Amino acid sequence: MRAVLKGMARAARPLLHTLEPAAARAAYAAGAGVLEIDPAQLARVQELRLPARDGARLPARLYAPDASQALPLLLYLHGGGFTIGSVQTHDVLCRELAHLSGAAVVSLDYRLAPEHRFPTASNDTWDALEWLADNAAELGLDATRLAVGGDSAGGTLAAAAAIMARDAGLELALQLLFYPGTTAHQDTPSHARFADGPILGKAAIDWFFANYIDQDQREDWRFAPLLAPDLEGLAPAWIGLAEFDPLVDEGIAWADRLRMAGVAVDLEIYRGVTHEFIKMGRALPEARRAHHDAAQALRSAFALD
């Protein structure tokens, strides 16, 4: 991890939060694959368009390691502070989750801020999840075994979607969360401890959320799932956190709230790594272990073992 950080310092690229959103997206996309493992080759990779409530058609990508059977399905939401990131920046990760788990993965290009502010990303997530629950069979998939997951802001969207699913009577097998954001005001001790990074710090978080949401909306549980009044009956959770990450405390708090509500939780804290580590598998054994751990959680939840 230290070697990765030194390499980033030598590269001296502009910090994303100092750029305009379009430029930040381009810069993030340009660097997204630098530390990734080789992409897994899969039997089926298919571009989709999923309907949103306002008539938009949301790009998505389906990954399946086996095209001959109705596989269970994970809806995956990429990270990026609701402002950057895409299906393409998380292509390798989603391929690896499908390859290792034996399940299908649908990665969603929900709409980004500041062009589309809160709650558009959350609405897009729920619209996609609901559509997949109703139409997975048309894609040759098994709608009776459905999970939701994501990293960082995508983890926020996934956790909120787990609440919506419970409220709608949609049974999910798992919420798979890499370092999810769950608090309203980013005021935990780990936010203070890692205010200057590495990788992610206060200035970047403030920029992302200023693009996405108004201050008076921050206590909406769709942005801050920890503020949801009742978590009983939610899907079981697998949560993977990074030790040196501003978001680590709120990930632990989410695990604690779920356990207090009687929800089964598997919590892993990967030592010595930072935010975004799961996309550094070429450099970090911890990233590859997290891929395997998350895939095993999917296999267990979907009864694929």
Short mmCIF file of C-alpha atoms in Angstrom, two decimals:
data_model
loop_
_atom_site.label_atom_id
_atom_site.label_comp_id
_atom_site.label_asym_id
_atom_site.label_seq_id
_atom_site.Cartn_x
_atom_site.Cartn_y
_atom_site.Cartn_z
CA MET A 1 0.00 0.00 0.00
CA ARG A 2 2.84 2.36 0.85
CA ALA A 3 4.41 1.65 -2.55
CA VAL A 4 1.12 2.42 -4.28
CA LEU A 5 0.83 5.73 -2.45
CA LYS A 6 4.41 6.67 -3.32
CA GLY A 7 3.73 5.90 -6.96
CA MET A 8 0.66 8.12 -6.92
CA ALA A 9 2.67 10.93 -5.35
CA ARG A 10 5.34 10.62 -8.05
CA ALA A 11 2.69 10.78 -10.77
CA ALA A 12 1.55 14.17 -9.37
CA ARG A 13 -1.79 14.11 -11.14
CA PRO A 14 -4.38 16.78 -10.25
CA LEU A 15 -6.66 15.84 -7.37
CA LEU A 16 -10.09 14.92 -8.68
CA HIS A 17 -11.90 17.42 -6.48
CA THR A 18 -9.91 20.28 -8.03
CA LEU A 19 -11.39 19.52 -11.46
CA GLU A 20 -14.75 20.10 -13.06
CA PRO A 21 -16.97 17.00 -12.84
CA ALA A 22 -16.57 16.03 -16.50
CA ALA A 23 -12.79 16.31 -16.24
CA ALA A 24 -12.77 14.39 -12.96
CA ARG A 25 -14.74 11.57 -14.59
CA ALA A 26 -12.29 11.41 -17.48
CA ALA A 27 -9.29 11.42 -15.14
CA TYR A 28 -10.77 8.71 -12.94
CA ALA A 29 -11.63 6.59 -15.96
CA ALA A 30 -8.11 6.99 -17.36
CA GLY A 31 -6.55 5.67 -14.17
CA ALA A 32 -9.18 3.09 -13.23
CA GLY A 33 -7.41 0.06 -14.66
CA VAL A 34 -3.80 0.85 -13.77
CA LEU A 35 -3.66 -1.39 -10.69
CA GLU A 36 -6.37 -3.86 -11.66
CA ILE A 37 -5.86 -7.57 -12.20
CA ASP A 38 -6.36 -8.99 -15.68
CA PRO A 39 -10.07 -9.04 -16.59
CA ALA A 40 -11.75 -12.42 -16.26
CA GLN A 41 -13.05 -13.93 -19.47
CA LEU A 42 -16.73 -14.83 -19.12
CA ALA A 43 -19.21 -16.84 -21.15
CA ARG A 44 -21.62 -13.92 -21.42
CA VAL A 45 -21.18 -10.15 -21.32
CA GLN A 46 -24.22 -8.22 -22.52
CA GLU A 47 -25.12 -4.54 -22.69
CA LEU A 48 -28.59 -3.71 -21.30
CA ARG A 49 -30.89 -0.71 -20.98
CA LEU A 50 -33.04 -0.72 -17.86
CA PRO A 51 -36.12 1.53 -17.53
CA ALA A 52 -36.28 4.29 -14.92
CA ARG A 53 -39.47 5.84 -13.55
CA ASP A 54 -39.04 9.06 -15.55
CA GLY A 55 -38.71 7.27 -18.88
CA ALA A 56 -34.90 7.23 -19.00
CA ARG A 57 -33.16 4.06 -20.16
CA LEU A 58 -30.21 3.33 -17.88
CA PRO A 59 -27.15 1.61 -19.36
CA ALA A 60 -26.14 -1.56 -17.57
CA ARG A 61 -23.85 -4.51 -18.24
CA LEU A 62 -24.62 -8.15 -17.50
CA TYR A 63 -21.78 -10.53 -16.64
CA ALA A 64 -22.39 -14.27 -16.44
CA PRO A 65 -19.80 -17.05 -16.09
CA ASP A 66 -22.21 -19.61 -17.55
CA ALA A 67 -24.71 -18.91 -20.32
CA SER A 68 -26.43 -22.30 -20.11
CA GLN A 69 -28.34 -21.99 -16.82
CA ALA A 70 -30.49 -19.53 -14.87
CA LEU A 71 -27.95 -18.03 -12.50
CA PRO A 72 -28.69 -15.99 -9.37
CA LEU A 73 -28.04 -12.29 -9.75
CA LEU A 74 -26.19 -9.45 -8.01
CA LEU A 75 -27.11 -5.86 -8.91
CA TYR A 76 -23.88 -3.88 -8.46
CA LEU A 77 -23.58 -0.11 -7.95
CA HIS A 78 -20.17 1.44 -8.60
CA GLY A 79 -18.45 3.92 -6.30
CA GLY A 80 -17.39 7.47 -7.09
CA GLY A 81 -19.10 9.85 -4.71
CA PHE A 82 -22.26 9.91 -6.89
CA THR A 83 -20.23 12.12 -9.27
CA ILE A 84 -17.64 9.94 -11.04
CA GLY A 85 -17.29 6.26 -11.93
CA SER A 86 -19.15 4.07 -14.38
CA VAL A 87 -19.81 0.52 -15.48
CA GLN A 88 -16.51 0.68 -17.35
CA THR A 89 -14.40 1.83 -14.38
CA HIS A 90 -15.69 -1.15 -12.38
CA ASP A 91 -15.68 -3.67 -15.23
CA VAL A 92 -12.77 -5.73 -13.88
CA LEU A 93 -14.23 -5.91 -10.38
CA CYS A 94 -17.65 -7.04 -11.61
CA ARG A 95 -16.08 -9.60 -13.93
CA GLU A 96 -14.09 -10.98 -11.01
CA LEU A 97 -17.12 -11.21 -8.72
CA ALA A 98 -19.04 -13.11 -11.41
CA HIS A 99 -16.05 -15.37 -12.17
CA LEU A 100 -15.30 -16.24 -8.55
CA SER A 101 -18.88 -16.58 -7.31
CA GLY A 102 -20.52 -18.37 -10.20
CA ALA A 103 -23.37 -15.84 -10.07
CA ALA A 104 -24.42 -13.27 -12.64
CA VAL A 105 -23.71 -9.59 -12.02
CA VAL A 106 -25.56 -6.61 -13.48
CA SER A 107 -23.56 -3.38 -13.13
CA LEU A 108 -25.70 -0.24 -13.38
CA ASP A 109 -24.76 3.16 -14.82
CA TYR A 110 -27.04 5.16 -12.53
CA ARG A 111 -27.15 8.86 -13.34
CA LEU A 112 -24.46 11.06 -11.82
CA ALA A 113 -24.33 14.42 -10.05
CA PRO A 114 -24.27 17.37 -10.43
CA GLU A 115 -26.41 16.88 -13.55
CA HIS A 116 -28.64 14.52 -11.57
CA ARG A 117 -28.77 15.33 -7.87
CA PHE A 118 -30.28 13.39 -4.96
CA PRO A 119 -32.39 11.28 -5.02
CA THR A 120 -31.91 10.37 -8.70
CA ALA A 121 -29.13 7.80 -8.08
CA SER A 122 -31.20 6.16 -5.34
CA ASN A 123 -34.31 6.13 -7.53
CA ASP A 124 -32.33 4.64 -10.42
CA THR A 125 -31.01 1.90 -8.15
CA TRP A 126 -34.45 0.92 -6.92
CA ASP A 127 -35.96 1.07 -10.41
CA ALA A 128 -33.24 -1.26 -11.70
CA LEU A 129 -33.58 -3.67 -8.78
CA GLU A 130 -37.36 -3.81 -9.09
CA TRP A 131 -37.16 -4.34 -12.85
CA LEU A 132 -34.65 -7.17 -12.45
CA ALA A 133 -36.84 -8.83 -9.83
CA ASP A 134 -39.75 -8.76 -12.28
CA ASN A 135 -37.86 -9.50 -15.50
CA ALA A 136 -34.75 -11.55 -14.69
CA ALA A 137 -36.31 -14.62 -16.29
CA GLU A 138 -36.38 -12.77 -19.63
CA LEU A 139 -32.59 -12.51 -19.33
CA GLY A 140 -32.32 -16.20 -18.50
CA LEU A 141 -31.58 -15.47 -14.83
CA ASP A 142 -33.09 -16.60 -11.53
CA ALA A 143 -35.10 -13.80 -9.93
CA THR A 144 -35.71 -15.87 -6.80
CA ARG A 145 -32.03 -15.43 -5.85
CA LEU A 146 -31.27 -11.73 -5.95
CA ALA A 147 -28.69 -9.60 -4.12
CA VAL A 148 -27.58 -5.98 -4.16
CA GLY A 149 -24.09 -4.62 -3.68
CA GLY A 150 -21.69 -1.78 -4.26
CA ASP A 151 -18.62 0.11 -3.10
CA SER A 152 -18.42 3.50 -1.37
CA ALA A 153 -21.30 5.64 -2.72
CA GLY A 154 -22.50 2.49 -4.46
CA GLY A 155 -22.52 0.82 -1.06
CA THR A 156 -24.77 3.63 0.19
CA LEU A 157 -27.13 3.00 -2.71
CA ALA A 158 -27.09 -0.76 -2.06
CA ALA A 159 -27.77 -0.40 1.67
CA ALA A 160 -30.67 1.97 1.00
CA ALA A 161 -32.00 -0.42 -1.66
CA ALA A 162 -31.95 -3.22 0.92
CA ILE A 163 -34.29 -1.12 3.07
CA MET A 164 -36.56 -0.39 0.10
CA ALA A 165 -36.64 -4.08 -0.79
CA ARG A 166 -37.70 -5.02 2.75
CA ASP A 167 -40.44 -2.37 2.65
CA ALA A 168 -41.67 -3.61 -0.75
CA GLY A 169 -41.71 -7.26 0.29
CA LEU A 170 -38.85 -8.13 -2.09
CA GLU A 171 -36.63 -10.76 -0.49
CA LEU A 172 -32.92 -10.29 -1.09
CA ALA A 173 -30.32 -12.94 -0.39
CA LEU A 174 -27.53 -10.48 0.53
CA GLN A 175 -26.35 -6.88 0.72
CA LEU A 176 -22.69 -6.94 -0.37
CA LEU A 177 -20.99 -3.72 0.72
CA PHE A 178 -17.43 -2.52 0.22
CA TYR A 179 -16.74 0.47 2.53
CA PRO A 180 -20.28 1.92 2.29
CA GLY A 181 -21.16 5.47 3.25
CA THR A 182 -23.96 5.41 5.83
CA THR A 183 -23.81 8.64 7.89
CA ALA A 184 -25.44 12.01 7.29
CA HIS A 185 -22.63 14.42 8.18
CA GLN A 186 -19.34 12.50 7.98
CA ASP A 187 -18.56 13.28 11.63
CA THR A 188 -17.13 9.98 12.87
CA PRO A 189 -13.65 9.73 14.42
CA SER A 190 -12.27 8.06 11.28
CA HIS A 191 -13.37 11.04 9.19
CA ALA A 192 -11.30 13.28 11.46
CA ARG A 193 -8.38 10.83 11.56
CA PHE A 194 -8.15 10.53 7.78
CA ALA A 195 -9.28 14.04 6.84
CA ASP A 196 -6.13 14.41 4.74
CA GLY A 197 -6.37 10.99 3.11
CA PRO A 198 -4.62 8.90 1.90
CA ILE A 199 -6.62 8.38 -1.34
CA LEU A 200 -9.82 9.91 0.02
CA GLY A 201 -10.01 12.92 2.35
CA LYS A 202 -12.39 15.57 3.59
CA ALA A 203 -11.91 17.96 0.66
CA ALA A 204 -12.87 15.26 -1.85
CA ILE A 205 -15.83 14.04 0.22
CA ASP A 206 -17.13 17.60 0.61
CA TRP A 207 -16.82 18.14 -3.15
CA PHE A 208 -18.62 14.91 -4.02
CA PHE A 209 -21.52 15.58 -1.68
CA ALA A 210 -21.83 19.26 -2.62
CA ASN A 211 -22.35 18.03 -6.18
CA TYR A 212 -24.94 15.48 -5.08
CA ILE A 213 -27.11 16.69 -2.23
CA ASP A 214 -28.36 19.77 -0.39
CA GLN A 215 -27.47 20.14 3.29
CA ASP A 216 -31.11 20.00 4.36
CA GLN A 217 -31.54 16.63 2.62
CA ARG A 218 -28.62 14.86 4.30
CA GLU A 219 -30.69 13.21 7.02
CA ASP A 220 -32.81 11.37 4.49
CA TRP A 221 -32.02 7.69 5.06
CA ARG A 222 -31.64 7.13 1.32
CA PHE A 223 -28.41 9.15 1.70
CA ALA A 224 -27.65 8.13 5.30
CA PRO A 225 -28.97 4.58 5.84
CA LEU A 226 -27.88 4.66 9.49
CA LEU A 227 -30.77 7.06 10.11
CA ALA A 228 -33.41 4.62 8.92
CA PRO A 229 -35.71 4.09 11.92
CA ASP A 230 -35.99 0.31 11.60
CA LEU A 231 -33.54 -2.20 10.11
CA GLU A 232 -35.32 -5.36 11.22
CA GLY A 233 -35.92 -7.85 8.43
CA LEU A 234 -33.19 -6.57 6.09
CA ALA A 235 -31.15 -8.94 3.97
CA PRO A 236 -28.04 -10.46 5.55
CA ALA A 237 -24.91 -8.40 4.98
CA TRP A 238 -21.32 -8.97 3.97
CA ILE A 239 -19.30 -5.82 4.67
CA GLY A 240 -15.66 -5.32 3.64
CA LEU A 241 -13.87 -2.25 5.02
CA ALA A 242 -10.41 -0.69 4.68
CA GLU A 243 -8.47 0.06 7.86
CA PHE A 244 -7.15 3.46 6.70
CA ASP A 245 -10.36 4.92 5.32
CA PRO A 246 -12.54 7.84 6.45
CA LEU A 247 -15.55 5.54 5.94
CA VAL A 248 -14.40 2.71 8.19
CA ASP A 249 -16.28 3.84 11.31
CA GLU A 250 -19.60 4.25 9.51
CA GLY A 251 -19.18 0.81 7.97
CA ILE A 252 -18.70 -0.64 11.45
CA ALA A 253 -21.70 1.36 12.68
CA TRP A 254 -23.85 -0.09 9.89
CA ALA A 255 -22.77 -3.60 10.87
CA ASP A 256 -23.60 -2.85 14.52
CA ARG A 257 -27.05 -1.45 13.71
CA LEU A 258 -27.86 -4.45 11.56
CA ARG A 259 -26.77 -6.89 14.27
CA MET A 260 -28.85 -5.03 16.86
CA ALA A 261 -31.83 -5.47 14.53
CA GLY A 262 -31.24 -9.22 14.31
CA VAL A 263 -29.69 -9.19 10.83
CA ALA A 264 -26.86 -11.64 10.13
CA VAL A 265 -23.61 -9.78 9.38
CA ASP A 266 -20.18 -10.86 8.20
CA LEU A 267 -17.74 -7.96 8.74
CA GLU A 268 -14.18 -7.96 7.40
CA ILE A 269 -11.69 -5.13 8.02
CA TYR A 270 -8.72 -5.41 5.65
CA ARG A 271 -5.61 -4.21 7.44
CA GLY A 272 -3.08 -1.76 6.07
CA VAL A 273 -5.15 -0.61 3.08
CA THR A 274 -7.07 2.49 2.06
CA HIS A 275 -10.30 3.43 0.36
CA GLU A 276 -10.49 2.10 -3.23
CA PHE A 277 -8.19 -0.84 -2.41
CA ILE A 278 -10.48 -3.39 -4.05
CA LYS A 279 -9.49 -1.93 -7.45
CA MET A 280 -5.76 -2.47 -6.79
CA GLY A 281 -5.54 -6.24 -7.12
CA ARG A 282 -2.34 -6.16 -9.19
CA ALA A 283 -0.51 -4.52 -6.28
CA LEU A 284 -2.40 -5.61 -3.16
CA PRO A 285 -2.98 -9.21 -2.01
CA GLU A 286 -5.66 -7.80 0.30
CA ALA A 287 -7.70 -6.74 -2.74
CA ARG A 288 -7.60 -10.22 -4.18
CA ARG A 289 -8.56 -11.67 -0.80
CA ALA A 290 -11.50 -9.27 -0.59
CA HIS A 291 -12.64 -10.39 -4.04
CA HIS A 292 -12.57 -14.02 -2.89
CA ASP A 293 -14.27 -13.24 0.43
CA ALA A 294 -17.08 -11.30 -1.25
CA ALA A 295 -17.53 -14.01 -3.87
CA GLN A 296 -17.71 -16.67 -1.15
CA ALA A 297 -20.40 -14.61 0.60
CA LEU A 298 -22.38 -14.60 -2.65
CA ARG A 299 -21.90 -18.34 -3.13
CA SER A 300 -23.17 -19.01 0.38
CA ALA A 301 -26.12 -16.61 0.08
CA PHE A 302 -27.13 -18.11 -3.25
CA ALA A 303 -26.52 -21.74 -2.13
CA LEU A 304 -23.95 -22.24 -4.89
CA ASP A 305 -21.45 -24.17 -2.75
#
